[in-house]
Tab-separated table of C-alpha atoms and ligand atoms in Angstrom:
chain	number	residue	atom	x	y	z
A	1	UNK	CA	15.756	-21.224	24.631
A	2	UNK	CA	13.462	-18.412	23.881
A	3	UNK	CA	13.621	-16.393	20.711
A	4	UNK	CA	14.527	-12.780	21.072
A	5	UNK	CA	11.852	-10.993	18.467
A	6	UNK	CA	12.272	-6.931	18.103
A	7	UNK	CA	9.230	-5.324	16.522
A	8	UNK	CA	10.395	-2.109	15.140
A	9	UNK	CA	7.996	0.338	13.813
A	10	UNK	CA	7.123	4.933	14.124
A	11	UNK	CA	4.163	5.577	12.211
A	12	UNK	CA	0.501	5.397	12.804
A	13	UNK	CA	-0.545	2.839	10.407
A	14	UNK	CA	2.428	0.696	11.745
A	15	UNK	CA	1.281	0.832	15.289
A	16	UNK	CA	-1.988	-0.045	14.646
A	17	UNK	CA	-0.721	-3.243	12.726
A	18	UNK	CA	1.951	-4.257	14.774
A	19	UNK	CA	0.866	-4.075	18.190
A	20	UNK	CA	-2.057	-6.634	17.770
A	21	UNK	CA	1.153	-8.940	16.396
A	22	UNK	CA	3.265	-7.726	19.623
A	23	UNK	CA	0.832	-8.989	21.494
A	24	UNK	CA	0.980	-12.116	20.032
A	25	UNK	CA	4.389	-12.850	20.495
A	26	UNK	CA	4.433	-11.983	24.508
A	27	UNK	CA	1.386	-14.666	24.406
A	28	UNK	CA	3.574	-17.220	22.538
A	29	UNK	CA	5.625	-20.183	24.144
A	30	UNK	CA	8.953	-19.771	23.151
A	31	UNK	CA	9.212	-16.165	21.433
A	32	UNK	CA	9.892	-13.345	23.721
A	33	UNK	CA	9.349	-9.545	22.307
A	34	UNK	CA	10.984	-6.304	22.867
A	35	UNK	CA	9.388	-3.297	20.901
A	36	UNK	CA	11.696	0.074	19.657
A	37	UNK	CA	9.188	2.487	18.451
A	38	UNK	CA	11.285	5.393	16.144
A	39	UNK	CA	8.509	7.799	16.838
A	40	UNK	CA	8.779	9.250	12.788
A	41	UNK	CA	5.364	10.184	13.778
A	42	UNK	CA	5.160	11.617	18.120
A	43	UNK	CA	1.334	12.451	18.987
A	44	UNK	CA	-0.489	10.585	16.335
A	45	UNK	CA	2.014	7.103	17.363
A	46	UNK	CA	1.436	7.647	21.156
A	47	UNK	CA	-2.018	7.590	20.488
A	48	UNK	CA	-2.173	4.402	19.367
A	49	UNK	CA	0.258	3.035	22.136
A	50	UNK	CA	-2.176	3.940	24.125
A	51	UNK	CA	-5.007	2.381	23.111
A	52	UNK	CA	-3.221	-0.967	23.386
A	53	UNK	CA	-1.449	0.158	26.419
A	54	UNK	CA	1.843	-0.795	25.562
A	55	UNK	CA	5.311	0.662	26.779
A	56	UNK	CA	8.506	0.686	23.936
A	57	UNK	CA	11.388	-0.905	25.654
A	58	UNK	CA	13.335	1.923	23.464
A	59	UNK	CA	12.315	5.106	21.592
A	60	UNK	CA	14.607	6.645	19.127
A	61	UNK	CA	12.099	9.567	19.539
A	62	UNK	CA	12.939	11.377	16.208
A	63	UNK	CA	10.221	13.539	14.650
A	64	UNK	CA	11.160	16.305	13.582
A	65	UNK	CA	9.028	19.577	12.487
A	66	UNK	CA	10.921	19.967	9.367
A	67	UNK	CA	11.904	16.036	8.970
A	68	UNK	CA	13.269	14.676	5.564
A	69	UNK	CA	13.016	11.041	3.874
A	70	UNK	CA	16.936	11.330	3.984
A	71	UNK	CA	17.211	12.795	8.067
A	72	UNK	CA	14.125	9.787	8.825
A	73	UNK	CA	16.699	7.294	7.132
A	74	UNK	CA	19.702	7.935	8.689
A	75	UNK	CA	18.418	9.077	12.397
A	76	UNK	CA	16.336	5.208	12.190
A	77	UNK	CA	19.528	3.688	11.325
A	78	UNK	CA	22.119	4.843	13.521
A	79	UNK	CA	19.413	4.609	16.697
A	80	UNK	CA	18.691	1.396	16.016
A	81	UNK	CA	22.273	0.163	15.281
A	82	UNK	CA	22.979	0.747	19.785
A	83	UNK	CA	19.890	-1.029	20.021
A	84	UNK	CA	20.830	-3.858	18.063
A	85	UNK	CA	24.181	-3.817	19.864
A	86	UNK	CA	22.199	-3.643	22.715
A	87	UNK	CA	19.692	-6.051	22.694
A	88	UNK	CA	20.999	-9.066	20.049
A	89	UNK	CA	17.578	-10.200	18.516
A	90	UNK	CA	17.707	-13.178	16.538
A	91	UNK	CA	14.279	-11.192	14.486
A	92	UNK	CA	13.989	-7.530	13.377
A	93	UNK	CA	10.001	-7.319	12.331
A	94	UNK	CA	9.322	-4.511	10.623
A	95	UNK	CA	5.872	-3.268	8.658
A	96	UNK	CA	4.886	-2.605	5.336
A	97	UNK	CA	6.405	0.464	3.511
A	98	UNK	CA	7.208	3.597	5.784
A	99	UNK	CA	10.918	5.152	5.843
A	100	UNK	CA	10.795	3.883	9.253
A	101	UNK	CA	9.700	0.339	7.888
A	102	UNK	CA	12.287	-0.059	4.670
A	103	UNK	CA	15.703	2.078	7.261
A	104	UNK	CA	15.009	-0.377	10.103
A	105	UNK	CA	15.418	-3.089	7.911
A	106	UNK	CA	18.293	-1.836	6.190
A	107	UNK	CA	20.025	-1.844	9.713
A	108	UNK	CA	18.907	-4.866	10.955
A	109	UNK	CA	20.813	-6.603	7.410
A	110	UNK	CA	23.539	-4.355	8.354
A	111	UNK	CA	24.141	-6.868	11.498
A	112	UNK	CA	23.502	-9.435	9.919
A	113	UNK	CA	20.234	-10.487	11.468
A	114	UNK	CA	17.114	-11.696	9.893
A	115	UNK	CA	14.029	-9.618	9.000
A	116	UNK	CA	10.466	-10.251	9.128
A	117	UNK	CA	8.262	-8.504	6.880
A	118	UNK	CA	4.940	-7.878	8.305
A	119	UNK	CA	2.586	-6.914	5.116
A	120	UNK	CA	4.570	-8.350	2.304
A	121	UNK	CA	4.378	-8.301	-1.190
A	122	UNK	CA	1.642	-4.865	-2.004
A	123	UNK	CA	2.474	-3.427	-5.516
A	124	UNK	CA	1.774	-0.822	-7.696
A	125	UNK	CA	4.865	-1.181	-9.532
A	126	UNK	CA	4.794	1.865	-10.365
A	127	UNK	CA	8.491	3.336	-8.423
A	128	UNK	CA	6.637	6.948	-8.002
A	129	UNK	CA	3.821	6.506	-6.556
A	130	UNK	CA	3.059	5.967	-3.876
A	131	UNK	CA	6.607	7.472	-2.846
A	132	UNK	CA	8.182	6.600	-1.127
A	133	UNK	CA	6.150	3.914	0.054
A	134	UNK	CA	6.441	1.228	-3.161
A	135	UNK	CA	10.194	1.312	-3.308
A	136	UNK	CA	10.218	1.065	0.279
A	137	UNK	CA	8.557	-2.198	0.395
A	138	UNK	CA	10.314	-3.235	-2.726
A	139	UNK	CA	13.768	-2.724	-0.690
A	140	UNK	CA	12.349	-4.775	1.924
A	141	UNK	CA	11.484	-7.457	0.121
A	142	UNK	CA	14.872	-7.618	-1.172
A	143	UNK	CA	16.749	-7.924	2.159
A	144	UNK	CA	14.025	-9.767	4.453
A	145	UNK	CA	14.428	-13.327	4.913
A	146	UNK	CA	11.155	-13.721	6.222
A	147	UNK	CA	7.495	-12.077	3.970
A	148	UNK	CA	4.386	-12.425	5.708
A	149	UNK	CA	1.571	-11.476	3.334
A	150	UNK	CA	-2.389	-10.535	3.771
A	151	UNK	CA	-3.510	-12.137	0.343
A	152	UNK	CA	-2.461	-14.202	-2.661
A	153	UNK	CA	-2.119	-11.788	-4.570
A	154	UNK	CA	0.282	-10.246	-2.203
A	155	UNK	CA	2.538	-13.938	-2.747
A	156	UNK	CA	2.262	-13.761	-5.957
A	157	UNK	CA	3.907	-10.343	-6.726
A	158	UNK	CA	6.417	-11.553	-4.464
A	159	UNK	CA	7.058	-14.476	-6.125
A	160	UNK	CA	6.724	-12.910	-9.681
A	161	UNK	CA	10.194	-10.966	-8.447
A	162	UNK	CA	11.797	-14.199	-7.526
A	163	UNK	CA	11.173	-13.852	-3.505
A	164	UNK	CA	9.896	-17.539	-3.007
A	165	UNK	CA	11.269	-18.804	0.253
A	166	UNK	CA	9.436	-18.395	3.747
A	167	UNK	CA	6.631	-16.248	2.396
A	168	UNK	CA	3.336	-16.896	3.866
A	169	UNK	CA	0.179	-15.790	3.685
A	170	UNK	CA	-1.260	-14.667	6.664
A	171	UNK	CA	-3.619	-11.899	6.415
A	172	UNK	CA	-3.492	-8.656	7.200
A	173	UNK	CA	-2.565	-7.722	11.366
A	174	UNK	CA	-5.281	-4.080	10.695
A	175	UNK	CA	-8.147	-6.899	10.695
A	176	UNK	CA	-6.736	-8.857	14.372
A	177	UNK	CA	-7.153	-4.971	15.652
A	178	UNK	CA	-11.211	-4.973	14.976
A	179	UNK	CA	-11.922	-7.877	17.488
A	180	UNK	CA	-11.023	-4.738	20.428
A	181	UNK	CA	-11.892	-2.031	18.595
A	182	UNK	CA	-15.552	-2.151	17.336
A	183	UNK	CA	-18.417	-2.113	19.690
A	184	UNK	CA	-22.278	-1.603	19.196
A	185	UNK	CA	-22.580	0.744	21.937
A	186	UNK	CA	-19.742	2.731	21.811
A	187	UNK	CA	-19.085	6.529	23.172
A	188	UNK	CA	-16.719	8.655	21.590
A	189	UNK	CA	-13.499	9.692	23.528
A	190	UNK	CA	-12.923	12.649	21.113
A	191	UNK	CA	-14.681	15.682	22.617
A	192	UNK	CA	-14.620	17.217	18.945
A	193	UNK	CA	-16.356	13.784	17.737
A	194	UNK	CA	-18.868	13.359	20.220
A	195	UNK	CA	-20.279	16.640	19.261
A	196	UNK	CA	-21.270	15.889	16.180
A	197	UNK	CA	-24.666	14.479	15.211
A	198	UNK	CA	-24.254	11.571	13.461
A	199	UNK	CA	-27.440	10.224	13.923
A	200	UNK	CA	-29.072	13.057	11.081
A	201	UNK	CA	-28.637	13.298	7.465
A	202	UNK	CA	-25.276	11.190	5.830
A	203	UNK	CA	-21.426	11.112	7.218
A	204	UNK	CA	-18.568	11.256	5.055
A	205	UNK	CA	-15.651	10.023	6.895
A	206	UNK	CA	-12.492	12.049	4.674
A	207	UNK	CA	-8.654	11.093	5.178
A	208	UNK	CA	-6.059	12.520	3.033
A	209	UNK	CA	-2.451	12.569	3.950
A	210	UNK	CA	-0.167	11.325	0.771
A	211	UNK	CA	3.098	12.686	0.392
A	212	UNK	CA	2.220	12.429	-3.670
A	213	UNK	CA	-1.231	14.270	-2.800
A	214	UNK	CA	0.562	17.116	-1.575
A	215	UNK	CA	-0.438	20.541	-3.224
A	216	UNK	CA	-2.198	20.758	-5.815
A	217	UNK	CA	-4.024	17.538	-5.813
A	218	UNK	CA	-5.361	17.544	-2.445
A	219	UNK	CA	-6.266	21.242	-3.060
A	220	UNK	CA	-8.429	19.181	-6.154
A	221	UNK	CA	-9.766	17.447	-3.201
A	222	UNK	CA	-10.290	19.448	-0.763
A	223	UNK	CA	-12.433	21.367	-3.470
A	224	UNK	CA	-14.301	18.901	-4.208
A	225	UNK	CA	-15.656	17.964	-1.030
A	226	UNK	CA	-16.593	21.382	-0.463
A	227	UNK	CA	-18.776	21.459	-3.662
A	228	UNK	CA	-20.354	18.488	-2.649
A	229	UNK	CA	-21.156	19.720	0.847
A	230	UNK	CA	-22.545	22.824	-0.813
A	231	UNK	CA	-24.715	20.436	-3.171
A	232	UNK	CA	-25.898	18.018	-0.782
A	233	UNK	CA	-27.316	19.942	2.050
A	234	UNK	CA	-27.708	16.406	3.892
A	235	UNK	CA	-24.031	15.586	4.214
A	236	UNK	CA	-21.370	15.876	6.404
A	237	UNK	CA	-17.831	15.859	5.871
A	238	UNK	CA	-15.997	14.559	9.162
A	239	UNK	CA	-12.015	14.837	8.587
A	240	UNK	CA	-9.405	13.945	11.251
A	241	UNK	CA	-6.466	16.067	9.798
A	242	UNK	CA	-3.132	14.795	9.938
A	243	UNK	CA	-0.682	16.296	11.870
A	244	UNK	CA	1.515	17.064	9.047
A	245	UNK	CA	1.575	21.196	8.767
A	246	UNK	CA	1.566	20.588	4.410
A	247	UNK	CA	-1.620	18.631	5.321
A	248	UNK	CA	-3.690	20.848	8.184
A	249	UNK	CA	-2.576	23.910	6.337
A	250	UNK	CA	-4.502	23.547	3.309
A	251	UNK	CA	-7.408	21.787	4.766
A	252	UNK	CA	-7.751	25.125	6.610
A	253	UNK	CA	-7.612	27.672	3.823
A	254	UNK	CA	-9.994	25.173	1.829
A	255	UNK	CA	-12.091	24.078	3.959
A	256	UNK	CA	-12.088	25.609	7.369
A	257	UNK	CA	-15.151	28.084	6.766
A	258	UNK	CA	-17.551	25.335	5.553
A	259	UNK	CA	-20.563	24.519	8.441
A	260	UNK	CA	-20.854	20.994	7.365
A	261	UNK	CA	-17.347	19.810	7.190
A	262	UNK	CA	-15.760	19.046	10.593
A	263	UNK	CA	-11.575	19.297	10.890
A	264	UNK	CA	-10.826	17.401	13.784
A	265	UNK	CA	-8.038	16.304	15.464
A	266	UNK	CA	-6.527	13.214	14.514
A	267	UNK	CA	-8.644	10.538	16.983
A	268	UNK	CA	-7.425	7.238	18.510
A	269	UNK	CA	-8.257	4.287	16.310
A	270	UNK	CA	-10.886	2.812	18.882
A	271	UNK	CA	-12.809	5.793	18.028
A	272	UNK	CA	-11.963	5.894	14.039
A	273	UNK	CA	-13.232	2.302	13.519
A	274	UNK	CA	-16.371	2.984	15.421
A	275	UNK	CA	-16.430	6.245	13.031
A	276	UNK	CA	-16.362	4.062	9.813
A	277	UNK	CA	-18.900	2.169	11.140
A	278	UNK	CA	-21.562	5.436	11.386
A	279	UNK	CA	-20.235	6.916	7.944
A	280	UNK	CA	-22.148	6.356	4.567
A	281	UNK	CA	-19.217	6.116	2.759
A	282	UNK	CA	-15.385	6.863	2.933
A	283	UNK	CA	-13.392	8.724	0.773
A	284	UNK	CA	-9.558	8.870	1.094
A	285	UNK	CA	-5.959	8.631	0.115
A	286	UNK	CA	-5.015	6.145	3.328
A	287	UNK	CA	-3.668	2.594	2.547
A	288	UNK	CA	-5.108	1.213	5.942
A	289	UNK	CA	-8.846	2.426	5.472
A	290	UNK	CA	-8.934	0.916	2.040
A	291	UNK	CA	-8.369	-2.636	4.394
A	292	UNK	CA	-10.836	-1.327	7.171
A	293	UNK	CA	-13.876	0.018	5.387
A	294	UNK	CA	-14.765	-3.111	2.955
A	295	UNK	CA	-14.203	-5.170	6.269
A	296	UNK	CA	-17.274	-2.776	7.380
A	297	UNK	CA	-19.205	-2.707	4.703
A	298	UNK	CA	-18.763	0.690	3.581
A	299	UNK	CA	-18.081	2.419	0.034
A	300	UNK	CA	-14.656	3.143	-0.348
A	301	UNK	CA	-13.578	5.741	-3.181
A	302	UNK	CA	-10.087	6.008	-3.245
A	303	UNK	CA	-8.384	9.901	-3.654
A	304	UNK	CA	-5.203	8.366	-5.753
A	305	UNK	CA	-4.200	7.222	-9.294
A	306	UNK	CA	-3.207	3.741	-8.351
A	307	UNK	CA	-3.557	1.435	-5.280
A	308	UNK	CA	-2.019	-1.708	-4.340
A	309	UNK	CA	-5.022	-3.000	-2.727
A	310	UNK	CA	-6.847	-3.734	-5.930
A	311	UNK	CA	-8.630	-6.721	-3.866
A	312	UNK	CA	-11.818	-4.453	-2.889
A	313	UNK	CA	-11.697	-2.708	-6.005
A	314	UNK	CA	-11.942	-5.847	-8.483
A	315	UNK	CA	-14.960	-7.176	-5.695
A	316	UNK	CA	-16.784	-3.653	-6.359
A	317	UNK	CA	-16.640	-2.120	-2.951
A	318	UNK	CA	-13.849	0.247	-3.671
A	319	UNK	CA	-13.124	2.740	-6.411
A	320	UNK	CA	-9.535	4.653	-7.500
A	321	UNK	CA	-11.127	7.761	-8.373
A	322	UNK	CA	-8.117	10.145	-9.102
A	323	UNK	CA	-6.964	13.568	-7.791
A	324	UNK	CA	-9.095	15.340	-10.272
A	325	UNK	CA	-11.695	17.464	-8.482
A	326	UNK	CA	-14.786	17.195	-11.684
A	327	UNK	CA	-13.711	13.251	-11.199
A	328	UNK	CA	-13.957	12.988	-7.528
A	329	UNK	CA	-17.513	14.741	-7.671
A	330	UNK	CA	-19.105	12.560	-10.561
A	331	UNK	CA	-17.796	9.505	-8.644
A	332	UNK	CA	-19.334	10.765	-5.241
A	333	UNK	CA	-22.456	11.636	-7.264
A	334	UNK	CA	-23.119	8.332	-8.570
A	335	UNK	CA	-22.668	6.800	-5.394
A	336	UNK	CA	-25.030	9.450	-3.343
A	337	UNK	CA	-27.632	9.413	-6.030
A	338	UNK	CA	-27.773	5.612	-7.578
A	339	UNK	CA	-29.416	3.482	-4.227
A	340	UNK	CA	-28.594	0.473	-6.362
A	341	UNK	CA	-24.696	1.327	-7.328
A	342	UNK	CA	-24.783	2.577	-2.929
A	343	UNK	CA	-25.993	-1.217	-2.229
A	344	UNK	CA	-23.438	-3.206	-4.483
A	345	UNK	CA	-20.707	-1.317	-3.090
A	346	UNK	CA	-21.620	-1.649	0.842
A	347	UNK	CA	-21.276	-5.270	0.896
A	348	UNK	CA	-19.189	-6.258	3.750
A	349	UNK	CA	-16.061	-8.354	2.481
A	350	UNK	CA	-13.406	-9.697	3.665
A	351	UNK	CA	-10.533	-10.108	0.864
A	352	UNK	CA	-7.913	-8.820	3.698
A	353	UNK	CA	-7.613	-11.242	6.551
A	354	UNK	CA	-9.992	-13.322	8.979
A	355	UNK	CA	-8.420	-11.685	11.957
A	356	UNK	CA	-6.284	-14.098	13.383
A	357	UNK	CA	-3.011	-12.949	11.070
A	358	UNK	CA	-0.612	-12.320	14.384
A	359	UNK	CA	-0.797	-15.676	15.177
A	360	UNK	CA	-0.245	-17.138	12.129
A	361	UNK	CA	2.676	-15.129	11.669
A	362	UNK	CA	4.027	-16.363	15.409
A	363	UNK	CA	3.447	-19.839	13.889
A	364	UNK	CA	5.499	-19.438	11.207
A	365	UNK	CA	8.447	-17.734	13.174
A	366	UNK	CA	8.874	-20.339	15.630
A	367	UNK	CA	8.697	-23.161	12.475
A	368	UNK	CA	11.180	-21.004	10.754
A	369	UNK	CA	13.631	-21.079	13.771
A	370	UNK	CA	12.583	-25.186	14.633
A	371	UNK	CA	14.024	-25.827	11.210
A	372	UNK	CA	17.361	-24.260	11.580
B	1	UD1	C1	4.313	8.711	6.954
B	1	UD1	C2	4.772	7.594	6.002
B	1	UD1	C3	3.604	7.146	5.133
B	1	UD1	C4	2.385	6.788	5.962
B	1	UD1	C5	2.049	7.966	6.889
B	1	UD1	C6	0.915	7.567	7.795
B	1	UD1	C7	7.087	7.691	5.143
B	1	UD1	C8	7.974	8.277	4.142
B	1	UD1	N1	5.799	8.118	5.120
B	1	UD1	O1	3.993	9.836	6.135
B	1	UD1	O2	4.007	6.000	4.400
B	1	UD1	O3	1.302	6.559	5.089
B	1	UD1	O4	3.196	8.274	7.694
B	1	UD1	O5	0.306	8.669	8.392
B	1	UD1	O6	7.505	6.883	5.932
B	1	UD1	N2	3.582	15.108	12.355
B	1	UD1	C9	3.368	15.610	13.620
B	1	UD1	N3	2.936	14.734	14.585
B	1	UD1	C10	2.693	13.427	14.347
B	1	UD1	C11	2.924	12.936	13.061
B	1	UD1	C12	3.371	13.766	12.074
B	1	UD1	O7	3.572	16.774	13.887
B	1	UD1	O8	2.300	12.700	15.260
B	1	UD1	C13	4.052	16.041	11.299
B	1	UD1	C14	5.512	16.411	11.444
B	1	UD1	O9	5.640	17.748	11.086
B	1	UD1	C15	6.190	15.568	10.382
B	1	UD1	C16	5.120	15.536	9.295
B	1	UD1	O10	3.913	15.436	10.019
B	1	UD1	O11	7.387	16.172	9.951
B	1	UD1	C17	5.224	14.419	8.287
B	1	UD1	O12	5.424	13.158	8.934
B	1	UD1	P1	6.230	11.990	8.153
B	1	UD1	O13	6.249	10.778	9.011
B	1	UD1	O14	7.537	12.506	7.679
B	1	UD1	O15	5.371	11.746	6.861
B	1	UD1	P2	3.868	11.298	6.696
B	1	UD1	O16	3.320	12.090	5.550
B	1	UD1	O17	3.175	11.317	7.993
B	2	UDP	N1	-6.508	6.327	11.790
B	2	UDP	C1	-6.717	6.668	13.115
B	2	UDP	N2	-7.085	7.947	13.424
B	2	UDP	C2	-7.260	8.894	12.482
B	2	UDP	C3	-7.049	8.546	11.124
B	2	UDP	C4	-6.674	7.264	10.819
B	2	UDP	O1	-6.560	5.831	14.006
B	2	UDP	O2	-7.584	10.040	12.831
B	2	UDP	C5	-6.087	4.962	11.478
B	2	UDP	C6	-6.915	4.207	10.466
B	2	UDP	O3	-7.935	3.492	11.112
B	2	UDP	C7	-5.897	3.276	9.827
B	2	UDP	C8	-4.606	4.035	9.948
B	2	UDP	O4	-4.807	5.070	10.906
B	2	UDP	O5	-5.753	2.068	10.569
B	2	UDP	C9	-4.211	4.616	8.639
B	2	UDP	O6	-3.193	5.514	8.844
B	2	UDP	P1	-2.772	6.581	7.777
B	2	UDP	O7	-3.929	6.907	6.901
B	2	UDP	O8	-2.116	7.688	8.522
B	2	UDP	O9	-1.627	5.807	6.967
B	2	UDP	P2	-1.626	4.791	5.753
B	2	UDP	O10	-2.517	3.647	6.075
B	2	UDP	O11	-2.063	5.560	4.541
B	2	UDP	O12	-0.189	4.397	5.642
């Protein structure tokens, strides 16, 4: 008898990790996979289902202009209670550390059936920040019977909280993605992109989206790149905005007027990789490009306090620069200036998976269910 798998997920980042792993399953003897997307996120989530071209068997379809952490919470958990009813899974897998992530989970326990937690076990400890991201996956953790983690480090936080039973390590699904994604000769499908010339002088590829960023430190940010643009006549700035008004607002008034810094709309992840790939370096407040760029061999300086990917930061490719505009700048500085400090910091590495982390987690479902 086949196992009924639902992959739940609404965000971005989420889609681009879990639809390699959905994948996976529908190419797995013995598992068979329905997907309910929440859509927390609409444009910048359809995106990515189309990329991989794949349909949701159910869409709960609830972003909201004006959503909350509490109307995200309880709209994910009463839609996917009728879909539960509905459907009778015998696995809920959810991802990593979104509202969507830590509410689907919480309603899959509610009925009593088991979760699977794709991207197990990051920490900052610290309950703020990110928020609401770390007690999200903390929740998880505590109601999943099932942890699939990219690293050993990743085990070992979970095991340091006393969450030692069927946690694996498996790497992380954003590397499976790169096998499709990154070409040599590759043609942007963003109009906005494909106008830029990134063949002349250095590209900057910026991301910032944190809820904790919000105000005034990505208005520290958002300064900072423009003094550096104004400094470095060479570089270029290239920024898909989020869709989030808080976000695109701001980046506006900031930074709208500058020549060499290009707000664009959010592109489809085909086209991002390739992106990293042409950049210099990255700067940015995103969990997933802190996975992506080291995997490319770019610079990474990372616009937070904290991260709980210290794995590219203690192997020198990645730095946690702050939200401090004078801090930002000296770091970019060193790193634009110092050829030698540029060099030790674009080595390719590969600290976050090997790419074949969908089908070790398939592996370990159907050994989880053989021994029941
Ligand atoms: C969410 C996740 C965060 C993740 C991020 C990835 C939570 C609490 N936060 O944060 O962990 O890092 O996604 O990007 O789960 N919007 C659109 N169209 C879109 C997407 C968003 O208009 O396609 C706008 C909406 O106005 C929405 C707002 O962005 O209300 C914020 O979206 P939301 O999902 O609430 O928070 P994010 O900051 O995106
Ligand atoms: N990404 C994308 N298009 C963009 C910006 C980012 O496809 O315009 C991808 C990026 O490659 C990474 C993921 O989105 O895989 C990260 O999403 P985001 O920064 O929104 O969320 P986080 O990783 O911080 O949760």
């Amino acid at each position: 008898m086949s196992i009924k798998i639902l992959s739940v997920f609404g965000t971005r980042p989420e889609a681009i990790k879990m639809l390699p792993l959905v994948k996976a399953v529908d190419a797995t003897d013995g598992l068979t996979g329905k997907v309910c997307i929440t859509a927390q996120h609409r444009e910048m989530l359809d995106q990515i289902m189309d990329v991989f071209d794949v349909r949701a068997d159910w869409d709960l379809d609830l972003m909201r202009p004006d959503q909350t952490l509490t109307s995200i919470t309880s709209d994910v958990a009463h839609g996917l209670a009728e879909v539960l009813q509905d459907y009778e899974p015998d696995l809920v897998l959810v991802h990593g550390d979104t509202t969507t992530g830590f509410a689907a989970a919480l309603a899959a326990f509610y009925h009593q059936v088991p979760v699977g937690h794709v991207e197990a076990g990051l920490r900052t400890n610290n309950i703020m920040s990110p928020f609401p991201e770390e007690a999200n996956r903390q929740l998880i953790s505590r109601i999943a019977t099932l942890h699939f983690s990219p690293t050993e480090l990743n085990v070992e936080n979970l095991n340091t909280e006393g969450v030692d039973q069927h946690v694996h390590i498996t790497g992380n699904t954003v590397i499976d993605a790169f096998a499709t994604t990154v070409r040599d000769e590759y043609a942007f499908k963003s109009a906005e992109l494909a106008e830029i010339d990134l063949g002349t002088g250095r590209s900057i590829l910026l991301t910032a989206h944190r809820r904790e960023n919000l105000g005034e430190p990505m208005r520290q940010i958002f300064m900072a790149v423009h003094e550096l643009a104004d400094k470095y006549p060479d570089l270029q700035f290239i920024y898909p905005v989020h869709k989030n008004p808080a976000v695109s607002n701001l980046a506006q008034e900031v930074l709208g007027k500058h020549p060499r810094v290009y707000l664009i709309d959010p592109i489809d992840v085909e086209d991002l990789h390739n992106l990293i790939s042409h950049s210099h370096l990255v700067m940015t407040d995103s969990g997933g490009l802190q996975e992506e760029a080291p995997t490319l061999g770019k610079p990474v300086l990372v616009l937070r306090t904290e991260t709980e990917r210290p794995e590219a930061v203690d192997a020198g490719v990645a730095r946690v620069v702050g939200v401090d505009k004078e801090d930002i700048i000296a770091a970019a500085r060193t790193l634009l200036e110092d050829e030698e400090e540029y060099l030790s910091m674009s080595r390719a590495i590969n600290p976050y998976g090997d790419g074949y982390a969908s089908e070790r987690i398939c592996a370990a479902i159907q050994e989880y269910f053989a021994s029941k």
